Amino acid sequence: MTISIHGIGVGRGVGIGRAVVIASSRADVGHYFIDAEQVEAEIARVYEARDALVQEIQLLLATMNKDMPGEVAALLEVHMLLLQDDELYSGVRYWIADRLYNAGWALSTQFERLARQFEEMDDPYLRERKADLEQVIERLIKRIQGEESPLAMQAPASSGSECLDAADVPLVLVAHDLTPSDMLQFRQSVFKGFVTDVGGKTSHTAIVARSMGIPAVVGARGASRLVQQDDWIVIDGDAGVMLVNPSPIVLDEYRFRQRQDELDKTRLLRMLNTPSVTLDGQKVELLANIELPQDTQAALAAGAVGVGLFRSEFLFMGRKQHHPDEEEQYRAYCQALEGMQGLPLTIRTIDVGADKPLDDSVPDLAHLNPALGLRAIRWSLAEPAMFLTQLRAILRAAALGRVHVLIPMLAHESEIRQTLQMLDMARQQLDEKGMVYGEVLLGAMIEVPAAALTARMFLEHFDFLSIGTNDLIQYTLAIDRADELVAHLYDPLHPAVLQLLAMTIQAAIDAGKPVSVCGEMAGDTSFTRLLLGLGLRSFSMHPAQILAVKQEIVRADAGKLKDWAQQVLASRDPASLMRS
Ligand code: PEP
Ligand code: MG
């Protein structure tokens, strides 16, 4: 029977594949395909790990102190039984030999399958054995992963697509949640799309999905519980729906849509060399948002004329409290600059906190409301050594090209002053060391209502503004952008949001300084005309969205849109006018 689960579409298009269901705790298990010749060796690794663990337990049992409680021995006996269970290994052999999964992936997949059987058992004692099985599997995986690179979900030695041909099975990932740092690993993986139980439209997990241009649905509550390992899944990223085990007719329909999407993408490529100019001759700057230096390739390929937002925090994620030092950051910024081949690069200083923890070891702050807490520039100012290191690395990179620095989430003039002092201090430190650095343009993100309302004051201190609509909407409407339970209230067209947007754009125009939008609104074609009408001439978005936005721009008459935008702004129901 086909099950459909509704969520929020965050990566457009259709993804079809077999489900790989992962518990979030196992998101860091390597997921890659092996070559057919490696099958026997991979199976052997599992058996070797099993034999070593059996020996370990036998030794423990033999040397166990007589005073130890009987339950300890009983527990070890249970582990021993589970460890030698045939059903575990027949499954693992199947995933490795037929699907070409690597050993860790095969073990975690078989665990998810057996765990369901345990959960369905009537006997509470047997049901609880799931936790024991989990421990046993985790020990096996740890032993196996001890031998391989720690990089999670990494690509195989040969390319993913080659291996996909070998396995011939497209796969989609179904998880309770994926953190932005999981997503970084995911970018290198073999999956064709993903679905998570939690998340909102502009959560960072969703943003990374969009940057990868893959179909994705978040906030599909219950998905990871309802979907079984290896079920056929259709992800409809446009409608925000996932289908589990659809009928062949439905599957064919979606395959047809997939082909149509491909054709549309090819057609859009014709826009690549078309100048980004409206019908009435207004030039519009199209910039790229990137997460890692290597994303500059996609930015150039899509015709971006610069990077409007390099989310530098992604360099810091998943590193277990070990921040990249000045040299490493300097190299990363230089790599991005080189990648842009002389075009400007806007580096946003680190923005962590809220839904972007640096790693899993950060204490759980859920009860403290982290979106309103020590986030972004607040965190940087609270960690001056870290902030100065980043500023020095950016300033040094600026000696090699056009670098703009963008400061996230400012609200107070005192924060602006402190930030400027930190920049001076970073320059002074470089002077003292006799190191070369360059000039930078300095920009502020307008992400909190307080900043939008005082945009004129910001413009006295900064060379340019960049409006982070994702946060501006979150903070204006008091809607957690990552919480699917309130996602229906997250409304870019709320009159209050539009007022703040319009006043920020107008303040910059009056001051004769550049302003862009770098939140997700900039890449959503349904808002392009409105933003043009409000006077915006610079849009920064994921490379995958640039050509579609350009298509809207070349069809628009910015002069005519001006009056209409004012009507939208004055309306109590702007959404109704958007369709006119
Ligand atoms: C924003 O808030 O709109 C933005 C671009 O920054 P981020 O999504 O990284 O918070
Ligand atoms: Mg933001």
Short mmCIF file of C-alpha atoms in Angstrom, two decimals, residues 196-579:
data_model
loop_
_atom_site.label_atom_id
_atom_site.label_comp_id
_atom_site.label_asym_id
_atom_site.label_seq_id
_atom_site.Cartn_x
_atom_site.Cartn_y
_atom_site.Cartn_z
CA THR A 196 13.79 14.23 7.44
CA ASP A 197 11.17 14.11 10.17
CA VAL A 198 11.99 17.60 11.41
CA GLY A 199 13.09 20.94 10.00
CA GLY A 200 11.68 24.10 8.42
CA LYS A 201 11.98 25.75 5.03
CA THR A 202 14.97 27.89 5.86
CA SER A 203 16.64 25.64 8.43
CA HIS A 204 20.29 25.27 7.55
CA THR A 205 19.81 21.65 6.62
CA ALA A 206 17.26 22.80 4.04
CA ILE A 207 19.57 25.51 2.77
CA VAL A 208 22.38 23.05 2.16
CA ALA A 209 19.92 20.74 0.35
CA ARG A 210 19.00 23.58 -1.97
CA SER A 211 22.64 24.36 -2.58
CA MET A 212 23.12 20.79 -3.71
CA GLY A 213 20.18 21.08 -6.07
CA ILE A 214 18.71 17.79 -4.91
CA PRO A 215 15.07 17.03 -4.12
CA ALA A 216 14.39 17.11 -0.42
CA VAL A 217 11.51 17.22 2.01
CA VAL A 218 11.91 18.20 5.66
CA GLY A 219 9.36 18.20 8.47
CA ALA A 220 7.87 14.93 7.16
CA ARG A 221 6.84 13.87 10.61
CA GLY A 222 7.11 10.16 11.31
CA ALA A 223 8.92 9.42 8.04
CA SER A 224 11.91 7.70 9.60
CA ARG A 225 9.56 5.52 11.67
CA LEU A 226 7.13 4.63 8.89
CA VAL A 227 9.61 3.96 6.12
CA GLN A 228 11.27 0.57 6.07
CA GLN A 229 14.80 -0.04 4.95
CA ASP A 230 14.85 -0.49 1.17
CA ASP A 231 11.27 0.69 0.51
CA TRP A 232 10.83 2.51 -2.81
CA ILE A 233 10.50 6.23 -2.16
CA VAL A 234 9.44 9.13 -4.33
CA ILE A 235 10.42 12.56 -3.05
CA ASP A 236 8.38 15.35 -4.57
CA GLY A 237 10.36 18.39 -3.52
CA ASP A 238 7.96 20.80 -5.25
CA ALA A 239 4.86 19.59 -3.43
CA GLY A 240 6.70 18.70 -0.21
CA VAL A 241 5.45 15.13 -0.26
CA MET A 242 7.08 11.73 -0.05
CA LEU A 243 5.45 8.55 -1.30
CA VAL A 244 6.40 5.17 0.07
CA ASN A 245 6.13 2.16 -2.24
CA PRO A 246 4.07 3.86 -4.97
CA SER A 247 2.30 1.78 -7.62
CA PRO A 248 4.12 1.27 -10.95
CA ILE A 249 1.76 3.77 -12.64
CA VAL A 250 2.53 6.49 -10.11
CA LEU A 251 6.21 5.69 -10.33
CA ASP A 252 6.11 6.07 -14.13
CA GLU A 253 4.38 9.42 -13.78
CA TYR A 254 7.12 10.70 -11.49
CA ARG A 255 9.82 9.35 -13.80
CA PHE A 256 8.19 11.35 -16.58
CA ARG A 257 8.29 14.47 -14.40
CA GLN A 258 11.93 13.82 -13.62
CA ARG A 259 12.69 13.83 -17.35
CA GLN A 260 10.68 17.05 -17.80
CA ASP A 261 12.68 18.70 -15.01
CA GLU A 262 15.89 17.68 -16.72
CA LEU A 263 14.66 19.23 -19.96
CA ASP A 264 13.71 22.44 -18.15
CA LYS A 265 17.17 22.63 -16.64
CA THR A 266 18.77 22.20 -20.04
CA ARG A 267 16.52 24.89 -21.47
CA LEU A 268 17.46 27.30 -18.67
CA LEU A 269 21.12 26.87 -19.59
CA ARG A 270 20.40 29.00 -22.65
CA MET A 271 20.14 31.95 -20.25
CA LEU A 272 23.75 31.55 -19.20
CA ASN A 273 25.20 34.22 -21.45
CA THR A 274 22.14 36.49 -21.45
CA PRO A 275 22.92 39.73 -19.61
CA SER A 276 20.99 40.13 -16.38
CA VAL A 277 19.09 43.26 -17.43
CA THR A 278 15.39 44.05 -17.16
CA LEU A 279 13.25 45.00 -20.16
CA ASP A 280 13.70 48.67 -19.24
CA GLY A 281 17.47 48.36 -19.08
CA GLN A 282 18.05 48.04 -15.32
CA LYS A 283 21.17 45.98 -14.58
CA VAL A 284 20.71 43.42 -11.84
CA GLU A 285 23.64 41.80 -10.07
CA LEU A 286 23.33 38.02 -9.52
CA LEU A 287 25.64 36.70 -6.84
CA ALA A 288 26.15 33.24 -5.37
CA ASN A 289 25.78 31.90 -1.84
CA ILE A 290 28.41 29.27 -1.05
CA GLU A 291 29.28 27.06 1.90
CA LEU A 292 32.73 25.81 0.93
CA PRO A 293 35.53 27.17 -1.29
CA GLN A 294 34.95 24.48 -3.91
CA ASP A 295 31.37 25.75 -4.41
CA THR A 296 32.84 28.62 -6.43
CA GLN A 297 32.94 26.24 -9.41
CA ALA A 298 29.16 25.97 -9.39
CA ALA A 299 28.91 29.74 -8.86
CA LEU A 300 30.94 30.50 -11.98
CA ALA A 301 29.21 27.78 -13.98
CA ALA A 302 25.87 29.45 -13.23
CA GLY A 303 27.18 32.85 -14.33
CA ALA A 304 27.39 34.50 -10.88
CA VAL A 305 29.30 37.81 -10.96
CA GLY A 306 30.63 37.28 -7.45
CA VAL A 307 29.93 35.57 -4.14
CA GLY A 308 27.45 37.53 -2.07
CA LEU A 309 27.56 35.18 0.92
CA PHE A 310 30.27 32.70 1.87
CA ARG A 311 28.92 31.04 5.01
CA SER A 312 32.34 30.65 6.60
CA GLU A 313 31.01 28.71 9.59
CA PHE A 314 30.92 25.57 7.46
CA LEU A 315 34.72 25.54 7.64
CA PHE A 316 34.39 25.20 11.41
CA MET A 317 31.76 22.49 11.62
CA GLY A 318 32.08 18.88 12.70
CA ARG A 319 35.62 19.38 14.00
CA LYS A 320 35.08 18.54 17.66
CA GLN A 321 36.00 21.94 19.15
CA HIS A 322 39.13 22.18 17.03
CA HIS A 323 38.78 25.36 15.01
CA PRO A 324 40.72 25.83 11.79
CA ASP A 325 43.75 28.01 12.56
CA GLU A 326 44.69 31.20 10.73
CA GLU A 327 46.72 29.41 8.07
CA GLU A 328 43.99 26.90 7.30
CA GLN A 329 41.36 29.63 7.06
CA TYR A 330 43.67 31.80 4.98
CA ARG A 331 44.16 28.93 2.53
CA ALA A 332 40.40 28.31 2.34
CA TYR A 333 39.66 31.99 1.64
CA CYS A 334 42.44 32.13 -0.97
CA GLN A 335 41.05 29.01 -2.60
CA ALA A 336 37.61 30.62 -2.83
CA LEU A 337 39.14 33.83 -4.21
CA GLU A 338 41.09 31.93 -6.83
CA GLY A 339 37.97 29.98 -7.65
CA MET A 340 36.15 33.24 -8.39
CA GLN A 341 38.87 34.32 -10.83
CA GLY A 342 38.97 38.00 -9.92
CA LEU A 343 35.28 38.41 -9.07
CA PRO A 344 34.44 39.69 -5.58
CA LEU A 345 34.10 37.31 -2.65
CA THR A 346 31.93 38.26 0.33
CA ILE A 347 33.04 36.33 3.40
CA ARG A 348 30.54 36.33 6.21
CA THR A 349 32.25 36.00 9.57
CA ILE A 350 31.35 32.90 11.52
CA ASP A 351 27.65 32.50 12.27
CA VAL A 352 27.18 29.61 14.66
CA GLY A 353 24.59 28.87 17.29
CA ALA A 354 20.84 28.23 16.98
CA ASP A 355 20.42 25.48 14.37
CA LYS A 356 24.10 25.55 13.43
CA PRO A 357 26.03 24.00 16.32
CA LEU A 358 29.73 23.54 15.65
CA ASP A 359 29.55 19.89 16.64
CA ASP A 360 27.56 17.43 18.69
CA SER A 361 29.59 18.05 21.83
CA VAL A 362 28.15 21.54 22.27
CA PRO A 363 25.93 21.39 25.36
CA ASP A 364 22.23 21.06 24.77
CA LEU A 365 20.85 24.57 24.93
CA ALA A 366 17.36 23.72 23.75
CA HIS A 367 15.82 25.05 26.94
CA LEU A 368 17.57 28.40 26.55
CA ASN A 369 16.24 29.42 23.15
CA PRO A 370 19.52 29.48 21.23
CA ALA A 371 18.15 31.50 18.30
CA LEU A 372 18.00 34.45 20.68
CA GLY A 373 21.22 33.59 22.42
CA LEU A 374 24.94 33.71 21.86
CA ARG A 375 24.83 33.45 18.10
CA ALA A 376 26.72 34.91 15.12
CA ILE A 377 28.50 38.22 15.93
CA ARG A 378 27.57 37.85 19.59
CA TRP A 379 29.52 34.62 19.71
CA SER A 380 32.45 36.14 17.80
CA LEU A 381 32.66 39.09 20.18
CA ALA A 382 32.52 36.70 23.12
CA GLU A 383 35.43 34.71 21.65
CA PRO A 384 37.87 37.47 20.69
CA ALA A 385 40.83 35.18 20.03
CA MET A 386 38.80 33.12 17.57
CA PHE A 387 37.34 36.23 15.94
CA LEU A 388 40.71 37.93 15.56
CA THR A 389 42.13 34.78 13.99
CA GLN A 390 39.34 34.79 11.43
CA LEU A 391 39.68 38.51 10.71
CA ARG A 392 43.46 38.20 10.22
CA ALA A 393 42.97 35.31 7.80
CA ILE A 394 40.37 37.29 5.83
CA LEU A 395 42.47 40.48 5.73
CA ARG A 396 45.50 38.52 4.51
CA ALA A 397 43.44 36.87 1.76
CA ALA A 398 42.25 40.34 0.75
CA ALA A 399 45.78 41.11 -0.42
CA LEU A 400 45.13 38.67 -3.26
CA GLY A 401 41.76 39.82 -4.54
CA ARG A 402 38.47 41.60 -3.98
CA VAL A 403 37.22 40.62 -0.54
CA HIS A 404 34.18 41.95 1.25
CA VAL A 405 33.56 41.15 4.91
CA LEU A 406 30.01 40.66 6.08
CA ILE A 407 29.00 40.70 9.75
CA PRO A 408 25.97 38.63 10.76
CA MET A 409 23.16 39.49 13.15
CA LEU A 410 24.20 42.91 14.38
CA ALA A 411 21.60 44.90 16.30
CA HIS A 412 23.39 47.43 18.51
CA GLU A 413 25.65 50.31 17.60
CA SER A 414 27.92 49.15 20.42
CA GLU A 415 28.38 45.81 18.63
CA ILE A 416 29.25 47.67 15.46
CA ARG A 417 31.88 49.70 17.32
CA GLN A 418 33.35 46.60 18.93
CA THR A 419 33.49 44.87 15.55
CA LEU A 420 35.30 47.82 14.00
CA GLN A 421 37.74 47.82 16.92
CA MET A 422 38.39 44.12 16.38
CA LEU A 423 39.14 44.77 12.72
CA ASP A 424 41.60 47.50 13.70
CA MET A 425 43.20 45.19 16.20
CA ALA A 426 43.54 42.42 13.60
CA ARG A 427 45.26 44.87 11.24
CA GLN A 428 47.54 46.02 14.03
CA GLN A 429 48.51 42.43 14.85
CA LEU A 430 49.33 41.80 11.20
CA ASP A 431 51.40 45.00 11.10
CA GLU A 432 53.33 43.86 14.13
CA LYS A 433 54.13 40.58 12.43
CA GLY A 434 55.02 42.38 9.22
CA MET A 435 52.37 40.48 7.30
CA VAL A 436 50.75 41.72 4.13
CA TYR A 437 47.02 42.34 4.01
CA GLY A 438 44.51 44.07 1.76
CA GLU A 439 41.63 46.49 1.80
CA VAL A 440 38.15 45.14 2.38
CA LEU A 441 34.68 46.54 1.96
CA LEU A 442 32.68 46.06 5.13
CA GLY A 443 29.04 45.05 5.12
CA ALA A 444 26.36 44.38 7.72
CA MET A 445 23.69 41.76 7.51
CA ILE A 446 20.26 43.09 8.27
CA GLU A 447 18.69 40.13 10.01
CA VAL A 448 16.89 41.45 13.05
CA PRO A 449 14.07 44.00 13.00
CA ALA A 450 16.17 46.34 15.18
CA ALA A 451 18.77 46.53 12.42
CA ALA A 452 16.21 47.13 9.68
CA LEU A 453 14.60 49.91 11.71
CA THR A 454 17.98 51.58 12.21
CA ALA A 455 19.35 50.87 8.74
CA ARG A 456 20.38 54.52 8.33
CA MET A 457 22.65 54.28 11.35
CA PHE A 458 24.15 51.07 9.93
CA LEU A 459 24.84 52.85 6.66
CA GLU A 460 26.97 55.41 8.47
CA HIS A 461 29.34 52.63 9.52
CA PHE A 462 29.22 50.20 6.62
CA ASP A 463 30.02 50.17 2.91
CA PHE A 464 27.06 47.94 2.04
CA LEU A 465 24.11 46.04 3.49
CA SER A 466 22.94 42.51 2.87
CA ILE A 467 19.48 41.50 4.01
CA GLY A 468 19.28 38.05 5.57
CA THR A 469 15.59 37.42 5.07
CA ASN A 470 15.73 33.95 6.62
CA ASP A 471 16.50 35.40 10.01
CA LEU A 472 14.67 38.67 9.45
CA ILE A 473 11.44 36.72 8.96
CA GLN A 474 12.20 34.44 11.92
CA TYR A 475 12.82 37.36 14.27
CA THR A 476 10.04 39.61 12.97
CA LEU A 477 7.37 36.95 13.29
CA ALA A 478 8.89 35.10 16.26
CA ILE A 479 8.85 31.85 14.26
CA ASP A 480 11.68 29.38 14.71
CA ARG A 481 12.84 28.83 11.15
CA ALA A 482 13.85 25.25 11.93
CA ASP A 483 10.62 24.18 13.61
CA GLU A 484 8.19 22.38 11.32
CA LEU A 485 5.37 22.82 13.85
CA VAL A 486 5.21 26.56 13.17
CA ALA A 487 6.39 26.44 9.55
CA HIS A 488 2.93 27.45 8.30
CA LEU A 489 3.36 30.80 10.06
CA TYR A 490 6.75 31.52 8.49
CA ASP A 491 5.57 34.07 5.95
CA PRO A 492 7.92 36.17 3.80
CA LEU A 493 4.91 38.17 2.63
CA HIS A 494 3.75 39.25 6.06
CA PRO A 495 3.21 43.04 5.79
CA ALA A 496 5.63 43.61 8.69
CA VAL A 497 8.40 41.70 6.92
CA LEU A 498 7.79 43.58 3.68
CA GLN A 499 7.89 46.94 5.48
CA LEU A 500 11.26 46.11 7.01
CA LEU A 501 12.62 44.90 3.69
CA ALA A 502 11.39 47.97 1.84
CA MET A 503 12.74 50.43 4.39
CA THR A 504 16.18 48.80 4.39
CA ILE A 505 16.40 48.85 0.60
CA GLN A 506 15.23 52.46 0.46
CA ALA A 507 17.69 53.56 3.17
CA ALA A 508 20.58 52.11 1.17
CA ILE A 509 19.35 53.68 -2.08
CA ASP A 510 19.09 57.07 -0.31
CA ALA A 511 22.61 56.68 1.07
CA GLY A 512 23.91 55.66 -2.36
CA LYS A 513 25.30 52.40 -0.98
CA PRO A 514 24.83 48.86 -2.31
CA VAL A 515 22.23 46.59 -0.77
CA SER A 516 21.47 42.98 -1.61
CA VAL A 517 19.25 40.20 -0.33
CA CYS A 518 21.09 36.99 0.49
CA GLY A 519 18.32 35.05 2.26
CA GLU A 520 16.31 32.38 0.50
CA MET A 521 13.83 34.97 -0.80
CA ALA A 522 16.47 36.12 -3.29
CA GLY A 523 16.51 32.73 -5.01
CA ASP A 524 12.76 32.18 -4.99
CA THR A 525 11.39 33.25 -8.35
CA SER A 526 7.99 34.02 -6.88
CA PHE A 527 9.55 37.06 -5.13
CA THR A 528 11.83 38.33 -7.92
CA ARG A 529 9.36 40.86 -9.34
CA LEU A 530 8.45 42.21 -5.93
CA LEU A 531 12.08 42.71 -4.93
CA LEU A 532 12.79 44.43 -8.24
CA GLY A 533 9.78 46.68 -7.68
CA LEU A 534 11.10 47.60 -4.22
CA GLY A 535 14.30 48.78 -5.89
CA LEU A 536 16.59 45.81 -5.24
CA ARG A 537 19.31 45.40 -7.86
CA SER A 538 21.49 42.76 -6.22
CA PHE A 539 20.39 39.21 -5.42
CA SER A 540 22.54 36.52 -3.80
CA MET A 541 21.42 32.90 -3.89
CA HIS A 542 22.50 29.31 -4.41
CA PRO A 543 24.07 28.85 -7.83
CA ALA A 544 21.36 26.34 -8.76
CA GLN A 545 18.74 29.13 -8.62
CA ILE A 546 20.58 31.85 -10.54
CA LEU A 547 19.38 31.08 -14.06
CA ALA A 548 15.73 30.77 -13.07
CA VAL A 549 15.89 34.15 -11.31
CA LYS A 550 17.63 35.64 -14.32
CA GLN A 551 14.78 34.45 -16.51
CA GLU A 552 12.35 36.41 -14.33
CA ILE A 553 14.57 39.49 -14.48
CA VAL A 554 14.88 39.63 -18.24
CA ARG A 555 11.09 39.37 -18.55
CA ALA A 556 10.43 42.14 -16.02
CA ASP A 557 9.97 45.86 -16.45
CA ALA A 558 11.37 47.27 -13.22
CA GLY A 559 9.82 50.74 -13.76
CA LYS A 560 6.33 49.30 -14.10
CA LEU A 561 6.82 47.05 -11.09
CA LYS A 562 7.50 50.01 -8.82
CA ASP A 563 3.87 51.09 -8.40
CA TRP A 564 2.64 47.56 -8.07
CA ALA A 565 5.26 46.88 -5.35
CA GLN A 566 3.97 49.90 -3.42
CA GLN A 567 0.45 48.46 -3.61
CA VAL A 568 1.72 45.12 -2.32
CA LEU A 569 3.46 46.95 0.47
CA ALA A 570 0.32 48.84 1.47
CA SER A 571 -1.90 45.78 1.32
CA ARG A 572 -3.14 43.77 4.28
CA ASP A 573 -3.09 40.72 2.09
CA PRO A 574 0.03 41.02 -0.06
CA ALA A 575 -0.18 37.38 -1.14
CA SER A 576 -3.40 38.07 -3.07
CA LEU A 577 -1.69 40.82 -5.09
CA MET A 578 1.31 38.67 -5.88
CA ARG A 579 -0.80 36.67 -8.29
#
